[in-house]
């Protein structure tokens, strides 16, 4: 059996199909993750209540549609146009807007692999931590990672200076354990979660 020869790398690089695929791969954005912090329990409760009320309104409208013999093909639109559903939908939108206004969102972007490795090396574990199986210095790496991954954008979507290491360390020290863990986990997870989102083509 003849051995199939692989084309030279130079020829592959010039192939239009491969060039297009490489262009897509190189243009692939780094993953981002959003962490949200909200201390207004009343605002959260209003969204929960409004969500339940919308579900109840849709159920009532669905029953009314069946009672009135609305055809299956028209039923979904009829339900959404029902007065009870329109009112409940508006109430939920208002509750969500109020919750968003009192919620602080922080965006974290995955680091390019060489940057990630350099950060780990710069904050390697102490001897004691290494003996415990730690990959990094638990005292310095969290703040460094949070600051390195944080992405801040202005009202026009333009990236601006974000959180400094000192800012991050301050939050990690001042916040409760669950909130501090959420902050660090958001930055850590975006660098460790596998992603396959290019699809076919």
PDB file of C-alpha atoms in Angstrom:
ATOM      1  CA  UNK A   1       0.000   0.000   0.000  1.00  0.00           C
ATOM      2  CA  UNK A   2       1.353   3.377  -0.984  1.00  0.00           C
ATOM      3  CA  UNK A   3       1.976   5.801   1.842  1.00  0.00           C
ATOM      4  CA  UNK A   4      -0.024   8.963   1.444  1.00  0.00           C
ATOM      5  CA  UNK A   5       2.306  11.928   1.432  1.00  0.00           C
ATOM      6  CA  UNK A   6       1.357  14.970   3.451  1.00  0.00           C
ATOM      7  CA  UNK A   7       1.461  18.244   1.488  1.00  0.00           C
ATOM      8  CA  UNK A   8       4.275  20.624   2.378  1.00  0.00           C
ATOM      9  CA  UNK A   9       3.454  23.077   5.142  1.00  0.00           C
ATOM     10  CA  UNK A  10       3.999  25.966   2.757  1.00  0.00           C
ATOM     11  CA  UNK A  11       1.384  24.580   0.374  1.00  0.00           C
ATOM     12  CA  UNK A  12      -1.106  24.042   3.183  1.00  0.00           C
ATOM     13  CA  UNK A  13      -0.591  27.579   4.397  1.00  0.00           C
ATOM     14  CA  UNK A  14      -1.401  28.901   0.948  1.00  0.00           C
ATOM     15  CA  UNK A  15      -4.545  26.841   0.600  1.00  0.00           C
ATOM     16  CA  UNK A  16      -7.504  29.298   0.618  1.00  0.00           C
ATOM     17  CA  UNK A  17      -9.745  27.019   2.664  1.00  0.00           C
ATOM     18  CA  UNK A  18      -7.138  26.542   5.381  1.00  0.00           C
ATOM     19  CA  UNK A  19      -6.299  30.232   5.341  1.00  0.00           C
ATOM     20  CA  UNK A  20      -9.941  31.089   5.967  1.00  0.00           C
ATOM     21  CA  UNK A  21     -10.154  28.588   8.790  1.00  0.00           C
ATOM     22  CA  UNK A  22      -6.999  29.941  10.415  1.00  0.00           C
ATOM     23  CA  UNK A  23      -8.347  33.468  10.089  1.00  0.00           C
ATOM     24  CA  UNK A  24     -11.463  32.395  11.985  1.00  0.00           C
ATOM     25  CA  UNK A  25      -9.403  30.683  14.661  1.00  0.00           C
ATOM     26  CA  UNK A  26      -7.154  33.701  15.129  1.00  0.00           C
ATOM     27  CA  UNK A  27     -10.162  36.031  15.269  1.00  0.00           C
ATOM     28  CA  UNK A  28     -11.853  33.973  17.962  1.00  0.00           C
ATOM     29  CA  UNK A  29     -12.372  36.221  20.988  1.00  0.00           C
ATOM     30  CA  UNK A  30     -11.251  35.195  24.439  1.00  0.00           C
ATOM     31  CA  UNK A  31     -14.062  33.949  26.656  1.00  0.00           C
ATOM     32  CA  UNK A  32     -15.730  36.374  29.051  1.00  0.00           C
ATOM     33  CA  UNK A  33     -17.741  35.801  32.222  1.00  0.00           C
ATOM     34  CA  UNK A  34     -19.890  38.237  34.206  1.00  0.00           C
ATOM     35  CA  UNK A  35     -20.176  38.233  37.986  1.00  0.00           C
ATOM     36  CA  UNK A  36     -23.085  40.151  39.479  1.00  0.00           C
ATOM     37  CA  UNK A  37     -23.346  41.592  42.974  1.00  0.00           C
ATOM     38  CA  UNK A  38     -26.587  42.938  44.424  1.00  0.00           C
ATOM     39  CA  UNK A  39     -27.367  43.751  48.052  1.00  0.00           C
ATOM     40  CA  UNK A  40     -30.999  44.812  47.480  1.00  0.00           C
ATOM     41  CA  UNK A  41     -33.058  41.785  48.520  1.00  0.00           C
ATOM     42  CA  UNK A  42     -36.303  43.655  47.907  1.00  0.00           C
ATOM     43  CA  UNK A  43     -35.374  44.220  44.263  1.00  0.00           C
ATOM     44  CA  UNK A  44     -34.578  40.520  43.867  1.00  0.00           C
ATOM     45  CA  UNK A  45     -37.871  39.591  45.525  1.00  0.00           C
ATOM     46  CA  UNK A  46     -39.844  41.866  43.188  1.00  0.00           C
ATOM     47  CA  UNK A  47     -38.369  40.102  40.161  1.00  0.00           C
ATOM     48  CA  UNK A  48     -39.218  36.706  41.643  1.00  0.00           C
ATOM     49  CA  UNK A  49     -42.780  37.800  42.408  1.00  0.00           C
ATOM     50  CA  UNK A  50     -43.248  39.352  38.967  1.00  0.00           C
ATOM     51  CA  UNK A  51     -41.928  36.194  37.303  1.00  0.00           C
ATOM     52  CA  UNK A  52     -44.459  34.062  39.190  1.00  0.00           C
ATOM     53  CA  UNK A  53     -47.269  36.491  38.376  1.00  0.00           C
ATOM     54  CA  UNK A  54     -46.392  36.359  34.666  1.00  0.00           C
ATOM     55  CA  UNK A  55     -46.471  32.556  34.713  1.00  0.00           C
ATOM     56  CA  UNK A  56     -49.843  32.683  36.471  1.00  0.00           C
ATOM     57  CA  UNK A  57     -51.191  35.184  33.933  1.00  0.00           C
ATOM     58  CA  UNK A  58     -50.047  33.022  31.016  1.00  0.00           C
ATOM     59  CA  UNK A  59     -51.707  29.968  32.550  1.00  0.00           C
ATOM     60  CA  UNK A  60     -54.970  31.891  32.945  1.00  0.00           C
ATOM     61  CA  UNK A  61     -54.726  33.185  29.377  1.00  0.00           C
ATOM     62  CA  UNK A  62     -54.036  29.675  28.084  1.00  0.00           C
ATOM     63  CA  UNK A  63     -57.167  28.398  29.817  1.00  0.00           C
ATOM     64  CA  UNK A  64     -59.168  31.276  28.341  1.00  0.00           C
ATOM     65  CA  UNK A  65     -57.816  30.516  24.877  1.00  0.00           C
ATOM     66  CA  UNK A  66     -58.928  26.892  25.187  1.00  0.00           C
ATOM     67  CA  UNK A  67     -62.359  27.936  26.470  1.00  0.00           C
ATOM     68  CA  UNK A  68     -62.796  30.317  23.546  1.00  0.00           C
ATOM     69  CA  UNK A  69     -61.601  27.823  20.976  1.00  0.00           C
ATOM     70  CA  UNK A  70     -58.614  29.833  19.762  1.00  0.00           C
ATOM     71  CA  UNK A  71     -56.887  27.778  16.993  1.00  0.00           C
ATOM     72  CA  UNK A  72     -53.557  26.168  17.954  1.00  0.00           C
ATOM     73  CA  UNK A  73     -51.679  28.176  15.331  1.00  0.00           C
ATOM     74  CA  UNK A  74     -52.908  31.476  16.808  1.00  0.00           C
ATOM     75  CA  UNK A  75     -52.845  30.493  20.467  1.00  0.00           C
ATOM     76  CA  UNK A  76     -49.321  31.620  21.456  1.00  0.00           C
ATOM     77  CA  UNK A  77     -49.821  35.082  19.974  1.00  0.00           C
ATOM     78  CA  UNK A  78     -53.302  35.332  21.505  1.00  0.00           C
ATOM     79  CA  UNK A  79     -51.926  34.469  24.935  1.00  0.00           C
ATOM     80  CA  UNK A  80     -49.141  37.052  24.751  1.00  0.00           C
ATOM     81  CA  UNK A  81     -51.653  39.724  23.683  1.00  0.00           C
ATOM     82  CA  UNK A  82     -54.026  38.907  26.535  1.00  0.00           C
ATOM     83  CA  UNK A  83     -54.477  41.878  28.878  1.00  0.00           C
ATOM     84  CA  UNK A  84     -53.357  39.956  31.980  1.00  0.00           C
ATOM     85  CA  UNK A  85     -50.179  38.800  30.246  1.00  0.00           C
ATOM     86  CA  UNK A  86     -49.400  42.250  28.825  1.00  0.00           C
ATOM     87  CA  UNK A  87     -49.702  43.801  32.287  1.00  0.00           C
ATOM     88  CA  UNK A  88     -47.624  41.068  33.943  1.00  0.00           C
ATOM     89  CA  UNK A  89     -44.949  41.266  31.227  1.00  0.00           C
ATOM     90  CA  UNK A  90     -44.664  45.017  31.755  1.00  0.00           C
ATOM     91  CA  UNK A  91     -44.425  44.562  35.520  1.00  0.00           C
ATOM     92  CA  UNK A  92     -41.628  42.011  35.122  1.00  0.00           C
ATOM     93  CA  UNK A  93     -39.712  44.289  32.747  1.00  0.00           C
ATOM     94  CA  UNK A  94     -39.962  47.112  35.289  1.00  0.00           C
ATOM     95  CA  UNK A  95     -38.808  44.870  38.142  1.00  0.00           C
ATOM     96  CA  UNK A  96     -35.845  43.643  36.085  1.00  0.00           C
ATOM     97  CA  UNK A  97     -34.865  47.202  35.187  1.00  0.00           C
ATOM     98  CA  UNK A  98     -34.977  48.203  38.856  1.00  0.00           C
ATOM     99  CA  UNK A  99     -32.845  45.189  39.791  1.00  0.00           C
ATOM    100  CA  UNK A 100     -30.320  45.969  37.075  1.00  0.00           C
ATOM    101  CA  UNK A 101     -30.019  49.528  38.366  1.00  0.00           C
ATOM    102  CA  UNK A 102     -28.913  48.301  41.799  1.00  0.00           C
ATOM    103  CA  UNK A 103     -26.731  45.448  40.549  1.00  0.00           C
ATOM    104  CA  UNK A 104     -22.989  45.794  40.019  1.00  0.00           C
ATOM    105  CA  UNK A 105     -21.683  43.699  37.129  1.00  0.00           C
ATOM    106  CA  UNK A 106     -18.028  42.832  36.696  1.00  0.00           C
ATOM    107  CA  UNK A 107     -16.735  41.306  33.465  1.00  0.00           C
ATOM    108  CA  UNK A 108     -13.756  38.955  33.411  1.00  0.00           C
ATOM    109  CA  UNK A 109     -11.914  37.863  30.269  1.00  0.00           C
ATOM    110  CA  UNK A 110      -9.740  34.780  29.911  1.00  0.00           C
ATOM    111  CA  UNK A 111      -6.020  35.423  29.646  1.00  0.00           C
ATOM    112  CA  UNK A 112      -3.936  34.265  26.675  1.00  0.00           C
ATOM    113  CA  UNK A 113      -2.140  31.063  27.679  1.00  0.00           C
ATOM    114  CA  UNK A 114       1.377  32.601  27.956  1.00  0.00           C
ATOM    115  CA  UNK A 115       0.003  35.379  30.186  1.00  0.00           C
ATOM    116  CA  UNK A 116      -1.802  32.820  32.361  1.00  0.00           C
ATOM    117  CA  UNK A 117       1.367  30.748  32.741  1.00  0.00           C
ATOM    118  CA  UNK A 118       3.445  33.825  33.549  1.00  0.00           C
ATOM    119  CA  UNK A 119       0.954  34.877  36.219  1.00  0.00           C
ATOM    120  CA  UNK A 120       1.062  31.430  37.807  1.00  0.00           C
ATOM    121  CA  UNK A 121       4.857  31.493  37.796  1.00  0.00           C
ATOM    122  CA  UNK A 122       4.925  34.972  39.310  1.00  0.00           C
ATOM    123  CA  UNK A 123       2.680  33.789  42.140  1.00  0.00           C
ATOM    124  CA  UNK A 124       3.910  30.268  42.685  1.00  0.00           C
ATOM    125  CA  UNK A 125       2.948  28.451  45.893  1.00  0.00           C
ATOM    126  CA  UNK A 126       5.050  28.588  48.994  1.00  0.00           C
ATOM    127  CA  UNK A 127       6.777  25.360  49.978  1.00  0.00           C
ATOM    128  CA  UNK A 128       4.053  24.629  52.492  1.00  0.00           C
ATOM    129  CA  UNK A 129       1.304  25.364  49.971  1.00  0.00           C
ATOM    130  CA  UNK A 130       2.998  23.181  47.348  1.00  0.00           C
ATOM    131  CA  UNK A 131       3.110  20.329  49.856  1.00  0.00           C
ATOM    132  CA  UNK A 132      -0.666  20.743  50.165  1.00  0.00           C
ATOM    133  CA  UNK A 133      -1.086  20.470  46.385  1.00  0.00           C
ATOM    134  CA  UNK A 134      -1.613  24.179  45.702  1.00  0.00           C
ATOM    135  CA  UNK A 135      -0.781  25.479  42.214  1.00  0.00           C
ATOM    136  CA  UNK A 136      -0.368  29.087  43.298  1.00  0.00           C
ATOM    137  CA  UNK A 137       0.185  31.330  46.291  1.00  0.00           C
ATOM    138  CA  UNK A 138      -3.265  31.597  47.817  1.00  0.00           C
ATOM    139  CA  UNK A 139      -2.361  34.916  49.420  1.00  0.00           C
ATOM    140  CA  UNK A 140      -1.243  36.802  46.310  1.00  0.00           C
ATOM    141  CA  UNK A 141      -2.569  35.011  43.220  1.00  0.00           C
ATOM    142  CA  UNK A 142      -6.323  35.709  43.659  1.00  0.00           C
ATOM    143  CA  UNK A 143      -5.984  39.489  43.609  1.00  0.00           C
ATOM    144  CA  UNK A 144      -3.457  39.373  40.772  1.00  0.00           C
ATOM    145  CA  UNK A 145      -5.778  37.187  38.691  1.00  0.00           C
ATOM    146  CA  UNK A 146      -8.886  39.273  39.366  1.00  0.00           C
ATOM    147  CA  UNK A 147      -7.060  42.444  38.332  1.00  0.00           C
ATOM    148  CA  UNK A 148      -5.507  40.831  35.251  1.00  0.00           C
ATOM    149  CA  UNK A 149      -8.823  39.437  33.989  1.00  0.00           C
ATOM    150  CA  UNK A 150     -11.134  42.326  34.833  1.00  0.00           C
ATOM    151  CA  UNK A 151     -12.475  44.221  31.820  1.00  0.00           C
ATOM    152  CA  UNK A 152     -14.114  47.619  32.253  1.00  0.00           C
ATOM    153  CA  UNK A 153     -15.979  49.426  29.475  1.00  0.00           C
ATOM    154  CA  UNK A 154     -17.394  52.945  29.417  1.00  0.00           C
ATOM    155  CA  UNK A 155     -20.915  53.870  28.280  1.00  0.00           C
ATOM    156  CA  UNK A 156     -19.772  53.629  24.651  1.00  0.00           C
ATOM    157  CA  UNK A 157     -18.375  50.140  25.068  1.00  0.00           C
ATOM    158  CA  UNK A 158     -14.766  51.329  24.919  1.00  0.00           C
ATOM    159  CA  UNK A 159     -12.406  49.513  27.251  1.00  0.00           C
ATOM    160  CA  UNK A 160     -10.945  51.681  29.996  1.00  0.00           C
ATOM    161  CA  UNK A 161      -8.666  51.068  32.967  1.00  0.00           C
ATOM    162  CA  UNK A 162     -10.220  48.559  35.311  1.00  0.00           C
ATOM    163  CA  UNK A 163      -9.462  47.076  38.681  1.00  0.00           C
ATOM    164  CA  UNK A 164      -5.947  47.288  40.058  1.00  0.00           C
ATOM    165  CA  UNK A 165      -4.321  44.571  42.152  1.00  0.00           C
ATOM    166  CA  UNK A 166      -4.735  46.814  45.199  1.00  0.00           C
ATOM    167  CA  UNK A 167      -8.444  47.257  44.394  1.00  0.00           C
ATOM    168  CA  UNK A 168      -8.899  43.509  44.042  1.00  0.00           C
ATOM    169  CA  UNK A 169      -6.996  42.729  47.233  1.00  0.00           C
ATOM    170  CA  UNK A 170      -9.095  45.273  49.112  1.00  0.00           C
ATOM    171  CA  UNK A 171     -12.343  43.635  47.995  1.00  0.00           C
ATOM    172  CA  UNK A 172     -11.084  40.140  48.761  1.00  0.00           C
ATOM    173  CA  UNK A 173     -10.036  41.256  52.257  1.00  0.00           C
ATOM    174  CA  UNK A 174     -13.103  43.383  53.057  1.00  0.00           C
ATOM    175  CA  UNK A 175     -15.904  41.280  51.620  1.00  0.00           C
ATOM    176  CA  UNK A 176     -17.506  38.234  53.200  1.00  0.00           C
ATOM    177  CA  UNK A 177     -16.122  34.817  52.345  1.00  0.00           C
ATOM    178  CA  UNK A 178     -18.965  33.930  49.885  1.00  0.00           C
ATOM    179  CA  UNK A 179     -18.675  37.244  48.014  1.00  0.00           C
ATOM    180  CA  UNK A 180     -14.880  37.098  47.910  1.00  0.00           C
ATOM    181  CA  UNK A 181     -15.066  33.526  46.637  1.00  0.00           C
ATOM    182  CA  UNK A 182     -17.529  34.566  43.923  1.00  0.00           C
ATOM    183  CA  UNK A 183     -15.177  37.335  42.804  1.00  0.00           C
ATOM    184  CA  UNK A 184     -12.140  35.066  42.577  1.00  0.00           C
ATOM    185  CA  UNK A 185     -14.103  32.168  41.096  1.00  0.00           C
ATOM    186  CA  UNK A 186     -15.422  34.341  38.274  1.00  0.00           C
ATOM    187  CA  UNK A 187     -11.864  35.223  37.243  1.00  0.00           C
ATOM    188  CA  UNK A 188     -10.602  31.668  37.744  1.00  0.00           C
ATOM    189  CA  UNK A 189     -13.464  29.913  35.938  1.00  0.00           C
ATOM    190  CA  UNK A 190     -13.200  31.977  32.773  1.00  0.00           C
ATOM    191  CA  UNK A 191      -9.631  30.683  32.429  1.00  0.00           C
ATOM    192  CA  UNK A 192     -10.450  27.050  33.131  1.00  0.00           C
ATOM    193  CA  UNK A 193     -13.782  26.370  31.416  1.00  0.00           C
ATOM    194  CA  UNK A 194     -13.551  24.476  28.139  1.00  0.00           C
ATOM    195  CA  UNK A 195     -15.310  26.172  25.278  1.00  0.00           C
ATOM    196  CA  UNK A 196     -16.217  24.946  21.779  1.00  0.00           C
ATOM    197  CA  UNK A 197     -18.393  27.517  20.094  1.00  0.00           C
ATOM    198  CA  UNK A 198     -17.225  27.857  16.503  1.00  0.00           C
ATOM    199  CA  UNK A 199     -19.746  25.354  15.163  1.00  0.00           C
ATOM    200  CA  UNK A 200     -19.546  23.782  11.740  1.00  0.00           C
ATOM    201  CA  UNK A 201     -18.397  25.436   8.571  1.00  0.00           C
TER     202      UNK A 201
END
